[in-house]
Amino acid sequence: MFCGSWVFYFLRKHYAKSFKGILKKSHFYWLFQTTICGYFVYFVNI
């Protein structure tokens, strides 16, 4: 849940103009979110 909120906030803040376009490609959005969450958790655990 944390990752989802963080990624959503990041995308909305930095890519507001293209955010709707990203949401249309929901499979890409979930893949991107999963990748970012994976790296985030990985670096935090280091």
XYZ file of N, CA and C in Angstrom:
138
model
N 0.836 -1.193 0.000
C 0.000 0.000 0.000
C 0.875 1.249 0.000
N 1.938 1.195 0.780
C 2.860 2.332 0.848
C 3.482 2.615 -0.508
N 3.943 1.556 -1.157
C 4.573 1.715 -2.470
C 3.596 2.315 -3.464
N 2.371 1.829 -3.447
C 1.373 2.341 -4.382
C 1.147 3.838 -4.200
N 1.023 4.261 -2.953
C 0.792 5.679 -2.673
C 1.999 6.516 -3.068
N 3.197 6.012 -2.769
C 4.428 6.743 -3.087
C 4.591 6.918 -4.581
N 4.392 5.835 -5.331
C 4.526 5.894 -6.790
C 3.468 6.806 -7.386
N 2.251 6.704 -6.889
C 1.165 7.547 -7.391
C 1.486 9.025 -7.166
N 1.984 9.348 -5.984
C 2.347 10.732 -5.662
C 3.473 11.217 -6.561
N 4.476 10.370 -6.751
C 5.623 10.725 -7.588
C 5.193 10.993 -9.019
N 4.385 10.088 -9.577
C 3.924 10.257 -10.955
C 3.052 11.493 -11.094
N 2.177 11.698 -10.146
C 1.271 12.846 -10.215
C 2.049 14.154 -10.102
N 3.093 14.152 -9.311
C 3.868 15.374 -9.092
C 4.765 15.705 -10.278
N 5.407 14.699 -10.856
C 6.416 14.931 -11.883
C 5.915 14.708 -13.306
N 4.839 13.951 -13.449
C 4.345 13.628 -14.789
C 2.844 13.878 -14.897
N 2.403 15.003 -14.321
C 0.969 15.284 -14.271
C 0.354 15.346 -15.670
N 1.090 15.904 -16.624
C 0.543 16.082 -17.970
C 0.329 14.747 -18.670
N 1.219 13.801 -18.441
C 1.123 12.517 -19.139
C 0.566 11.418 -18.231
N 0.119 11.803 -17.041
C -0.360 10.807 -16.089
C -1.587 10.078 -16.609
N -2.500 10.814 -17.251
C -3.697 10.181 -17.802
C -3.320 9.186 -18.885
N -2.315 9.529 -19.689
C -1.850 8.617 -20.728
C -1.265 7.350 -20.128
N -0.570 7.503 -18.994
C 0.012 6.342 -18.322
C -1.089 5.459 -17.746
N -2.113 6.101 -17.177
C -3.208 5.327 -16.593
C -3.945 4.517 -17.649
N -4.008 5.054 -18.877
C -4.670 4.313 -19.950
C -3.936 3.006 -20.221
N -2.635 3.011 -20.006
C -1.842 1.787 -20.159
C -1.646 1.188 -18.765
N -2.742 0.707 -18.199
C -2.723 0.261 -16.811
C -1.704 -0.854 -16.585
N -1.522 -1.743 -17.563
C -0.561 -2.834 -17.397
C 0.851 -2.273 -17.288
N 1.150 -1.217 -18.028
C 2.461 -0.577 -17.935
C 2.630 0.084 -16.574
N 1.566 0.718 -16.097
C 1.612 1.397 -14.798
C 1.900 0.409 -13.670
N 1.216 -0.743 -13.684
C 1.425 -1.723 -12.617
C 2.816 -2.337 -12.703
N 3.301 -2.546 -13.942
C 4.652 -3.075 -14.110
C 5.674 -2.080 -13.582
N 5.484 -0.815 -13.931
C 6.377 0.247 -13.472
C 6.354 0.349 -11.950
N 5.156 0.306 -11.370
C 5.019 0.401 -9.917
C 5.722 -0.758 -9.227
N 5.548 -1.951 -9.762
C 6.186 -3.124 -9.176
C 7.703 -3.009 -9.235
N 8.220 -2.524 -10.361
C 9.666 -2.365 -10.520
C 10.216 -1.342 -9.542
N 9.560 -0.202 -9.446
C 10.005 0.857 -8.536
C 9.952 0.379 -7.090
N 8.878 -0.311 -6.720
C 8.744 -0.833 -5.361
C 9.862 -1.821 -5.062
N 10.185 -2.651 -6.039
C 11.242 -3.636 -5.860
C 12.581 -2.974 -5.579
N 12.932 -1.977 -6.382
C 14.191 -1.267 -6.183
C 14.181 -0.500 -4.862
N 13.057 0.135 -4.553
C 12.949 0.934 -3.333
C 13.167 0.060 -2.101
N 12.468 -1.064 -2.045
C 12.606 -1.978 -0.911
C 14.021 -2.538 -0.853
N 14.598 -2.830 -2.023
C 15.945 -3.382 -2.088
C 16.959 -2.414 -1.484
N 16.907 -1.146 -1.885
C 17.871 -0.166 -1.390
C 17.641 0.168 0.083
N 16.381 0.156 0.507
C 16.089 0.420 1.919
C 16.650 -0.701 2.789
N 16.555 -1.929 2.300
C 17.038 -3.065 3.080
C 18.555 -3.118 3.149
N 19.236 -2.451 2.228
C 20.700 -2.379 2.295
C 21.072 -1.468 3.460
